[in-house]
mmCIF file of C-alpha atoms in Angstrom:
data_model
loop_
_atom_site.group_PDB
_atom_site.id
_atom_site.type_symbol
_atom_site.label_atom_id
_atom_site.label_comp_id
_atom_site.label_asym_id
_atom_site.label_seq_id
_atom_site.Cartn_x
_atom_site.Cartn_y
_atom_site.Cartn_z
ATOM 1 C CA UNK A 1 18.155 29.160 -130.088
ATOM 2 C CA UNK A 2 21.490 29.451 -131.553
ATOM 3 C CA UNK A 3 22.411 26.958 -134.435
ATOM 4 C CA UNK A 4 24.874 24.664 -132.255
ATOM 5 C CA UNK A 5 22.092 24.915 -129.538
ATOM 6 C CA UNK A 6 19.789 23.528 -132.420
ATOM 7 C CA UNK A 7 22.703 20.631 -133.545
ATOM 8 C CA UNK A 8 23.264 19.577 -129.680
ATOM 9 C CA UNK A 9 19.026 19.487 -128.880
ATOM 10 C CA UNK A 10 18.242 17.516 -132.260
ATOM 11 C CA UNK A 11 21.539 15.134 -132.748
ATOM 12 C CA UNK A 12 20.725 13.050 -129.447
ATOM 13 C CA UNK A 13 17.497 13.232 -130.258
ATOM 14 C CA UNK A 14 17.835 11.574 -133.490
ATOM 15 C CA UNK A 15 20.361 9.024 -132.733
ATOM 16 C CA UNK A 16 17.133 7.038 -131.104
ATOM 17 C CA UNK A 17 15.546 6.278 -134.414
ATOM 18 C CA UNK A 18 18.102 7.358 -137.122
ATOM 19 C CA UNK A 19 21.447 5.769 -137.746
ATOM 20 C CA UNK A 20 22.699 9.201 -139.023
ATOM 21 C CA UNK A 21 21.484 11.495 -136.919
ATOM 22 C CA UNK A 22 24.576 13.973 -137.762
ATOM 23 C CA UNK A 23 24.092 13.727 -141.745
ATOM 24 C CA UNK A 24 20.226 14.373 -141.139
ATOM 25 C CA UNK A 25 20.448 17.477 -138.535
ATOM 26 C CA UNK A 26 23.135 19.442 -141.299
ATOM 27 C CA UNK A 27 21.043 18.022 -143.992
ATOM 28 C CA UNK A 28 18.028 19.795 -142.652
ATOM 29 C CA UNK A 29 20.296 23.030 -141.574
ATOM 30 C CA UNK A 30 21.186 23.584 -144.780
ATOM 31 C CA UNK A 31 18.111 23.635 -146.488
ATOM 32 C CA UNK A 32 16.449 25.156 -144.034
ATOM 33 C CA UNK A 33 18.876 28.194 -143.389
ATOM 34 C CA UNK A 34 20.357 28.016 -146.924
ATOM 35 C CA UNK A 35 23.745 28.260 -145.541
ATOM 36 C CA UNK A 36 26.640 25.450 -146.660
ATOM 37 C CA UNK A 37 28.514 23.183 -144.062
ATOM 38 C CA UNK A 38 31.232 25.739 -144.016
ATOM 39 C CA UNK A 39 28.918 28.161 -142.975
ATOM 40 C CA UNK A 40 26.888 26.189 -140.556
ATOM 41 C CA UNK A 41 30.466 25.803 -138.876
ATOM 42 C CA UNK A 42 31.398 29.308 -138.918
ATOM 43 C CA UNK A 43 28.054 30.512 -137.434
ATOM 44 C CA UNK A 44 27.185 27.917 -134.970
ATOM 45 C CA UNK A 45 26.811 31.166 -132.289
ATOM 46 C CA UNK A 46 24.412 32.577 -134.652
ATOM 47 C CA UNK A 47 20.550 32.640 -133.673
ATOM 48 C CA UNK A 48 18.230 31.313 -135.628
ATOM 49 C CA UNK A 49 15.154 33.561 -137.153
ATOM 50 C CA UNK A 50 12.034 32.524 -135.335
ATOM 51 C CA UNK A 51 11.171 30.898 -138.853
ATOM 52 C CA UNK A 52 13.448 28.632 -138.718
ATOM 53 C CA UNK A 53 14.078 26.952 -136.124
ATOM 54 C CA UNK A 54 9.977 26.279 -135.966
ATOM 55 C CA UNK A 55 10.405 25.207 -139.542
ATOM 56 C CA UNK A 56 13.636 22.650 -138.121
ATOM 57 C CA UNK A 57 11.413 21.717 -135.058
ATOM 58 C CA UNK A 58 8.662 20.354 -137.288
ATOM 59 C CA UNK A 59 11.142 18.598 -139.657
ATOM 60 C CA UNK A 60 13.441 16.677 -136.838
ATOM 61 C CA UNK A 61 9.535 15.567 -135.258
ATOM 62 C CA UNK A 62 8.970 14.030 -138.799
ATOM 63 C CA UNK A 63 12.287 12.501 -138.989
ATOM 64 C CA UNK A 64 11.687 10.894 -135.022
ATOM 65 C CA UNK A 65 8.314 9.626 -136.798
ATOM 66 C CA UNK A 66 10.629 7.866 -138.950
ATOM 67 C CA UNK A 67 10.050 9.708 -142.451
ATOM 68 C CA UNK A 68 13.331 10.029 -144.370
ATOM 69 C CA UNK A 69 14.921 13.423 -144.598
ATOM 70 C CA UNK A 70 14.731 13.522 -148.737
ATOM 71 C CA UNK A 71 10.793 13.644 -147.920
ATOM 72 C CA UNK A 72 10.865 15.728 -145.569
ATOM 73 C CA UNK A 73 12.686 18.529 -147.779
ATOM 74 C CA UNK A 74 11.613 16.822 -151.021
ATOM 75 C CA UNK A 75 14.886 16.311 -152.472
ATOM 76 C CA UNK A 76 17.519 14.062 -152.521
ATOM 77 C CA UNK A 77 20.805 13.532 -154.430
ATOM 78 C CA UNK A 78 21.670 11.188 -157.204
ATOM 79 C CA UNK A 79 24.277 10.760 -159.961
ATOM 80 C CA UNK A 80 25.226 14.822 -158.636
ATOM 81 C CA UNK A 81 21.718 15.980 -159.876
ATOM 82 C CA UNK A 82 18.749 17.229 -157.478
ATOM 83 C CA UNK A 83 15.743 15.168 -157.979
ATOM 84 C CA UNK A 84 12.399 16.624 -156.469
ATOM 85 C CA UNK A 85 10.410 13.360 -154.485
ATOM 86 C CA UNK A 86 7.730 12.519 -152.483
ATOM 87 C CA UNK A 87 6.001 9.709 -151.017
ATOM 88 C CA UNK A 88 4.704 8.901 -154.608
ATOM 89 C CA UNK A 89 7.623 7.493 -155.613
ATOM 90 C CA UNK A 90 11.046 6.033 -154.209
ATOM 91 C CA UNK A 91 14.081 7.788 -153.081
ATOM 92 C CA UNK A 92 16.669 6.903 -155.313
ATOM 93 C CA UNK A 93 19.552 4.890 -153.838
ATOM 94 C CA UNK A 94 23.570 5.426 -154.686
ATOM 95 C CA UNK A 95 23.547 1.630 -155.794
ATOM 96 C CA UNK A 96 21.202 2.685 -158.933
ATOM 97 C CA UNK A 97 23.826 4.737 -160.013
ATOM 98 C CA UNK A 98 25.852 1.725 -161.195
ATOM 99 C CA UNK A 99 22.884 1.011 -163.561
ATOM 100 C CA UNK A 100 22.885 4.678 -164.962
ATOM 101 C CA UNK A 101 26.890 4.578 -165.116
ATOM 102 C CA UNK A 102 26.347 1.437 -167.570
ATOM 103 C CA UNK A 103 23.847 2.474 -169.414
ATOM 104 C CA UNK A 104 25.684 5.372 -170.319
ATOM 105 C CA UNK A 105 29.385 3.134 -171.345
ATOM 106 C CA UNK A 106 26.586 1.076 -173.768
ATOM 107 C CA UNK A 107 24.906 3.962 -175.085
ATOM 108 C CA UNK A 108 28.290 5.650 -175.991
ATOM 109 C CA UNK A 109 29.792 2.206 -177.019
ATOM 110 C CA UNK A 110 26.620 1.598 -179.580
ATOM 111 C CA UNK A 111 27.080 5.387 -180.956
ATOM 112 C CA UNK A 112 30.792 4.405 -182.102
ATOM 113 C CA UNK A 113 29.846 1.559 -183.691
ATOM 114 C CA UNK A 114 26.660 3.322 -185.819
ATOM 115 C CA UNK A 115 27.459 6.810 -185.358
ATOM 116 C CA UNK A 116 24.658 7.631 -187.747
ATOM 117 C CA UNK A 117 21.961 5.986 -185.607
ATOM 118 C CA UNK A 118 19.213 7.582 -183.217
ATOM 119 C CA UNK A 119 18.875 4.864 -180.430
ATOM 120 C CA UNK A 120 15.807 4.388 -178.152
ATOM 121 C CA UNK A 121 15.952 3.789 -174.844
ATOM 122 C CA UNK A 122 13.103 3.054 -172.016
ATOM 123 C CA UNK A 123 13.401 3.373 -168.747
ATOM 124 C CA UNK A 124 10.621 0.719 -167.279
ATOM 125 C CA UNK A 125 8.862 1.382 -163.989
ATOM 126 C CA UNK A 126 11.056 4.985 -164.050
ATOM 127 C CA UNK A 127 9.286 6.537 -160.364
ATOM 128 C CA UNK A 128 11.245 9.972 -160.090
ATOM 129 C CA UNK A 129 12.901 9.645 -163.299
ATOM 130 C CA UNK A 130 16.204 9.095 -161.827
ATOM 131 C CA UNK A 131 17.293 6.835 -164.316
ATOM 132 C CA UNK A 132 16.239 7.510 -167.545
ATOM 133 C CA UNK A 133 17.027 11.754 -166.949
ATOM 134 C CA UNK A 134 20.754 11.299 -165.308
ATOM 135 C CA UNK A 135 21.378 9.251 -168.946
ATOM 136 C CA UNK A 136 20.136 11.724 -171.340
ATOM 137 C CA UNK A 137 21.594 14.821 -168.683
ATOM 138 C CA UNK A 138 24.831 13.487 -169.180
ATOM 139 C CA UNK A 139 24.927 12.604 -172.092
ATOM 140 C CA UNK A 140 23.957 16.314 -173.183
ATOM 141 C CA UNK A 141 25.871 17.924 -170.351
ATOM 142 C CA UNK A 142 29.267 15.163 -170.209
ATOM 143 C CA UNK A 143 29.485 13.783 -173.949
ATOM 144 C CA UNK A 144 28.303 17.098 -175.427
ATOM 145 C CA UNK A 145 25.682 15.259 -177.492
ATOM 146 C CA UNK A 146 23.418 17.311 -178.952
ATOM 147 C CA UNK A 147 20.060 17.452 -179.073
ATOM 148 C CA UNK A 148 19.410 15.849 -182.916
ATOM 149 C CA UNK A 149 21.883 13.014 -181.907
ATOM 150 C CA UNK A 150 20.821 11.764 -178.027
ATOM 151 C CA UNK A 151 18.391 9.182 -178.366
ATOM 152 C CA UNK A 152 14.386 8.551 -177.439
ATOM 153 C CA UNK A 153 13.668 8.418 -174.265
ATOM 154 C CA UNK A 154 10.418 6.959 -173.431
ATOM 155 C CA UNK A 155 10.076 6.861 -169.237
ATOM 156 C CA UNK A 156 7.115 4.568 -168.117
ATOM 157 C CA UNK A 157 5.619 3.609 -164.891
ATOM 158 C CA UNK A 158 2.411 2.005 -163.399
ATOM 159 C CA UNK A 159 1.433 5.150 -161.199
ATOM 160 C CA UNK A 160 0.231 8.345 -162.566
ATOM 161 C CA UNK A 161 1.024 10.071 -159.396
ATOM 162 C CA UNK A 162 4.783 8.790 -160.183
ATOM 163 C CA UNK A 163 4.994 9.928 -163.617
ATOM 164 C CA UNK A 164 3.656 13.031 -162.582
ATOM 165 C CA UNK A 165 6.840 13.655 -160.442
ATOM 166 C CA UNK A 166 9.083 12.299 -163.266
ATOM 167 C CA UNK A 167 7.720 15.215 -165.551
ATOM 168 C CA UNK A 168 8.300 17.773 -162.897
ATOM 169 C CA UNK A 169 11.900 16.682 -162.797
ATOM 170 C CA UNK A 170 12.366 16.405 -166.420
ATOM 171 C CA UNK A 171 11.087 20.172 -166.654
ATOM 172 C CA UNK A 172 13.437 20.888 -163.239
ATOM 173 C CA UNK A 173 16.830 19.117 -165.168
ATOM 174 C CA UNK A 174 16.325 19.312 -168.899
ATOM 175 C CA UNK A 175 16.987 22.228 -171.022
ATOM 176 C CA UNK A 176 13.647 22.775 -172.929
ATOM 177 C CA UNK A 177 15.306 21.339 -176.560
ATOM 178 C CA UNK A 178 16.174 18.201 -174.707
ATOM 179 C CA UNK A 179 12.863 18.024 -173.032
ATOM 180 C CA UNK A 180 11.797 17.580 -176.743
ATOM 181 C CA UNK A 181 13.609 14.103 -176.338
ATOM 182 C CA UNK A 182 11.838 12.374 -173.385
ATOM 183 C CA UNK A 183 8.385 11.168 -173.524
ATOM 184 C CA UNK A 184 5.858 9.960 -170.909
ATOM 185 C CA UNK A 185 3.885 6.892 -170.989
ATOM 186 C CA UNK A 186 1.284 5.485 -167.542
ATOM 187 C CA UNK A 187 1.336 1.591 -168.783
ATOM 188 C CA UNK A 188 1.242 -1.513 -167.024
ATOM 189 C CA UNK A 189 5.242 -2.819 -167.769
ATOM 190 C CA UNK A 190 4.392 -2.774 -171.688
ATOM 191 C CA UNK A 191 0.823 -3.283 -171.193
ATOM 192 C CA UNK A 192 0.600 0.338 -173.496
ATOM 193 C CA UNK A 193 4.196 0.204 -175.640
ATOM 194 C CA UNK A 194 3.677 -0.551 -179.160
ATOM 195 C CA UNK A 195 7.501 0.309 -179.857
ATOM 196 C CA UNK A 196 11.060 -1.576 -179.575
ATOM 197 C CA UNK A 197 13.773 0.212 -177.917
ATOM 198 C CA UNK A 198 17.585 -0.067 -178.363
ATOM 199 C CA UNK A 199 18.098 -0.169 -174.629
ATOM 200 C CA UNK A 200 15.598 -0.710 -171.927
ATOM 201 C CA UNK A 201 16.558 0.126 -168.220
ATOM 202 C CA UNK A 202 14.633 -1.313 -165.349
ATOM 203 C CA UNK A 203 14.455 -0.789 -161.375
ATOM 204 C CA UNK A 204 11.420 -2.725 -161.222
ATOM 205 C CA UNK A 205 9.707 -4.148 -157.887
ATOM 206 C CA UNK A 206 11.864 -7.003 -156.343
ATOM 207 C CA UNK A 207 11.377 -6.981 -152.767
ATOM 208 C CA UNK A 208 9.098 -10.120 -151.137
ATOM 209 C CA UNK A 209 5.933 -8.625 -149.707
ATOM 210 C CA UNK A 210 6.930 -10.233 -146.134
ATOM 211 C CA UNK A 211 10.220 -8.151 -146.672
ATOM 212 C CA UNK A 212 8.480 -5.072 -147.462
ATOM 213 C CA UNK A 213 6.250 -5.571 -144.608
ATOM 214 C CA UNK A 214 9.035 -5.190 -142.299
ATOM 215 C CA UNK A 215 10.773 -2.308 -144.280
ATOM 216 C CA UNK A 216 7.537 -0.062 -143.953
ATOM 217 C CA UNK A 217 7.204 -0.801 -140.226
ATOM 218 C CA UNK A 218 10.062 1.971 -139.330
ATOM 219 C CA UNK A 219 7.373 4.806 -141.214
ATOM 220 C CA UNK A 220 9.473 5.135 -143.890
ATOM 221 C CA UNK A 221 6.454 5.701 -146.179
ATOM 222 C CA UNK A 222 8.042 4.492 -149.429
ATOM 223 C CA UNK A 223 5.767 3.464 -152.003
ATOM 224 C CA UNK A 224 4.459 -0.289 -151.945
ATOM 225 C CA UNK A 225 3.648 -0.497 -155.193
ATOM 226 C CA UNK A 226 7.211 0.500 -155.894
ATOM 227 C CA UNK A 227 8.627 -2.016 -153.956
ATOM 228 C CA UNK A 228 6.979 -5.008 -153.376
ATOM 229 C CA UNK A 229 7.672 -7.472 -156.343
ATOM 230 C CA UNK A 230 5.417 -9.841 -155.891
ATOM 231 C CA UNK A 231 2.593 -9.739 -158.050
ATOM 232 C CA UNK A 232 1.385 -11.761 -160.804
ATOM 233 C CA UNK A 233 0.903 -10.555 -164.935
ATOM 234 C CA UNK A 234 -2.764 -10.235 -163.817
ATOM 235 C CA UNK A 235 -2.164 -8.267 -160.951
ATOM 236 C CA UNK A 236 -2.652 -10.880 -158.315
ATOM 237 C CA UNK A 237 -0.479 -11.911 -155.336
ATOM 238 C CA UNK A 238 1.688 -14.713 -156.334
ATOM 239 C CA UNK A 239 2.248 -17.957 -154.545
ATOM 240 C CA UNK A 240 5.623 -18.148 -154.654
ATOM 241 C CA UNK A 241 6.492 -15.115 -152.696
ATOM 242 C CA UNK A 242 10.018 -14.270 -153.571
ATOM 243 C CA UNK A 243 10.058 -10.931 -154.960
ATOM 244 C CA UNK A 244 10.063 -11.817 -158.565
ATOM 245 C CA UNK A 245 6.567 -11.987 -159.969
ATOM 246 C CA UNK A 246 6.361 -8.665 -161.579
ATOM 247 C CA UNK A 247 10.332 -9.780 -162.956
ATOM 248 C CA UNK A 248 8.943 -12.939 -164.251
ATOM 249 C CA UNK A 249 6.358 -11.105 -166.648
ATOM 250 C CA UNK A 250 8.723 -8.112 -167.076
ATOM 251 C CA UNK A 251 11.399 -10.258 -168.694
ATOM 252 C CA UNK A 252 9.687 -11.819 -171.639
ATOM 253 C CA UNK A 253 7.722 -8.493 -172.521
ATOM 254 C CA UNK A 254 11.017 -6.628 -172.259
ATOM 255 C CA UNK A 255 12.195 -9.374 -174.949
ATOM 256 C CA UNK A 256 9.583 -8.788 -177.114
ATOM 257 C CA UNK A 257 10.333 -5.144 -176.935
ATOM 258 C CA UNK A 258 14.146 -4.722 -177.477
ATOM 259 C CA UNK A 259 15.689 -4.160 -180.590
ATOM 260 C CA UNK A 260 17.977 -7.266 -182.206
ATOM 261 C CA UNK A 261 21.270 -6.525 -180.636
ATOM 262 C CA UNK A 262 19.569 -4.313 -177.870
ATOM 263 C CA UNK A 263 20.491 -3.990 -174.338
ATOM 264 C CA UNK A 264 18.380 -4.130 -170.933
ATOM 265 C CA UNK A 265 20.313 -3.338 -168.008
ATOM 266 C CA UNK A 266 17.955 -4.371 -164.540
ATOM 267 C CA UNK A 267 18.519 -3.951 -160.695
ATOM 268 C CA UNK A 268 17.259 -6.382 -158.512
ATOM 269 C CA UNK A 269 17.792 -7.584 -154.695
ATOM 270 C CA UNK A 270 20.983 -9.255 -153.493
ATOM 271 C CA UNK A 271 18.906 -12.097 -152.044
ATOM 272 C CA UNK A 272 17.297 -12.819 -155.894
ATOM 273 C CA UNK A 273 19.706 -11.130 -158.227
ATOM 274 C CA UNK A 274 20.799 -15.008 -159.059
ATOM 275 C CA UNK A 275 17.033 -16.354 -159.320
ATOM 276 C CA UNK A 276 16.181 -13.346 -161.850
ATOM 277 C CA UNK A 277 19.356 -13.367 -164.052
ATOM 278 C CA UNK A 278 18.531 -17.094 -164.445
ATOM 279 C CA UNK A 279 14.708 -16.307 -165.444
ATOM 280 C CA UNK A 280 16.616 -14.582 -168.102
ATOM 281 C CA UNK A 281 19.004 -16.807 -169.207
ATOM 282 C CA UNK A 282 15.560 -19.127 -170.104
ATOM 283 C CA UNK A 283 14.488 -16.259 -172.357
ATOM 284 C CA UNK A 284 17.721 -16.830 -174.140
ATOM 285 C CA UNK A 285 19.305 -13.616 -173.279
ATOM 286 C CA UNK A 286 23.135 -13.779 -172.315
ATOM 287 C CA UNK A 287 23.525 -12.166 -169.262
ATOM 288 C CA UNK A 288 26.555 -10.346 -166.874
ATOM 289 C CA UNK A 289 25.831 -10.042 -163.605
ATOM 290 C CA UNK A 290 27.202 -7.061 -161.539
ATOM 291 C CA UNK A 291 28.052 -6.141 -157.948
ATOM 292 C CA UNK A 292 27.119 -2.916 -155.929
ATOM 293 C CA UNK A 293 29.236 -0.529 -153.798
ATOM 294 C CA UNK A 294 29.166 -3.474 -151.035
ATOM 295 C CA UNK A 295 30.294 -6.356 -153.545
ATOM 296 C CA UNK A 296 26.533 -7.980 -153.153
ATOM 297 C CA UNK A 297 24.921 -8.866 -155.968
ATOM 298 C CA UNK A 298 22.887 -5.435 -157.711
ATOM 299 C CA UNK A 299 21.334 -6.447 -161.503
ATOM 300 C CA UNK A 300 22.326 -7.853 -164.660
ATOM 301 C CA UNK A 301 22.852 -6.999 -168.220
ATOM 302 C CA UNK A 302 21.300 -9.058 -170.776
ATOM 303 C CA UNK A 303 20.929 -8.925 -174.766
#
């Protein structure tokens, strides 16, 4: 089987169940074959190695069973970094970006104002890491800050199989010095944080369990406990089943637990973004509200 044999078997195939069959098919050519989309176009009459193309047979049945390609080759792309995932934790979406861009502005903004200072920064309910490691990479690798000045990095999450992957791609993206930086806590919110932080960062659960229900029926085999929101301080369901149970305890530990003049930066849904900011505006924080890539509601910042 030649590779455009492959692309015109699989594509039609896919477009049953996947809404970008085309992406996912060169997706799973190139990391499979290790060749780039300029090569994959100039080679299309090529055969593939017995190896492959069972290898790519196996993958596009996984992906017809509904399981997203960045499981499928255990990686997936965010903030122009490779993060390594699994069905442990979430994939990371583009729209998180927007809350690493801004915690980076804010962390940069703060170190003009008290150049002197060594901030601290926690990145609640972290999964792959995405967050908290595309701050401090960039801040090393774009703003040149080095290792004595970039600040604490504490990443924390519920699931020990989560943090697990969060070390592995701290050790895959960090130079060993700033490795030195980042710390690893398995704590209920800030069940096990004696500390205050500068900055806290947050992706927590938001998403109504009736919503999540109907997310996980297409065998996307995301994480519940990553995604459904609505749970009580004591770990119980809670009655009022809009997505914002673990936000409602979040929010007044995260208070307790940032710095005075600190910052917390959180993503929530587009459907409770409003509901949440204003759970936070009766903690006293001021608050900002920002929109994702699609002008919907995405998270606030509060202080």
């Amino acid at each position: 089987m030649t590779i455009k044999q492959f692309k015109d078997y699989s594509i039609p195939l896919l477009k049953r169940t996947s809404p970008s069959a085309l992406l996912d098919v060169e997706v799973l050519l190139q990391f499979y074959t290790g060749l780039s989309k300029t090569q994959l176009l100039l080679r299309q009459s090529e055969e593939l190695t017995a190896a492959h193309k069972e290898a790519l047979m196996q993958a596009v049945e996984k992906r017809l069973q509904g399981l997203p390609v960045a499981y499928i080759i255990n990686k997936k792309e965010f903030f122009s970094y490779d993060f390594y995932v699994n069905q442990d934790v979430l994939i990371p979406k583009p729209d998180t970006e927007l809350l690493v861009e801004k915690a980076i502005d804010y962390i940069i903004q703060k170190r003009e104002l008290y150049p002197s200072r060594l901030f601290s920064v926690c990145d609640m309910c972290t999964g792959s890491g995405c967050i908290g490691l595309s701050v401090i990479k960039a801040l090393y690798e774009n703003y040149k800050i080095g290792e004595g000045e970039l600040p604490l990095f504490l990443l924390a999450d519920i699931s020990e199989k989560a943090l697990a992957i969060a070390k592995k791609n701290a050790e895959l993206l960090l130079p060993p010095s700033v490795l030195g930086q980042v710390r690893f806590v398995q704590t209920n919110l800030f069940e096990q944080i004696p500390s205050s932080f500068d900055f806290i960062l947050t992706n927590p659960p938001y998403i109504p369990s009736a919503m999540v229900d109907q997310l996980l029926k297409d065998g996307r085999s995301e994480p519940r406990l990553a995604l459904d929101g609505d749970f009580t301080a004591d770990g119980e369901k809670s009655s009022l089943k809009d997505g914002l149970g673990i936000i409602r305890t979040l929010l007044p530990e995260a208070k307790e637990h940032l710095n005075p003049g600190g910052i917390m930066i959180m993503e929530t849904g587009e459907y409770n973004a409003l509901e949440a900011e204003k759970l936070a505006r009766e903690l006293d924080f001021k608050t900002e509200l920002y929109r994702d890539y699609e002008n919907q509601l995405r998270g606030f910042v509060c202080n």
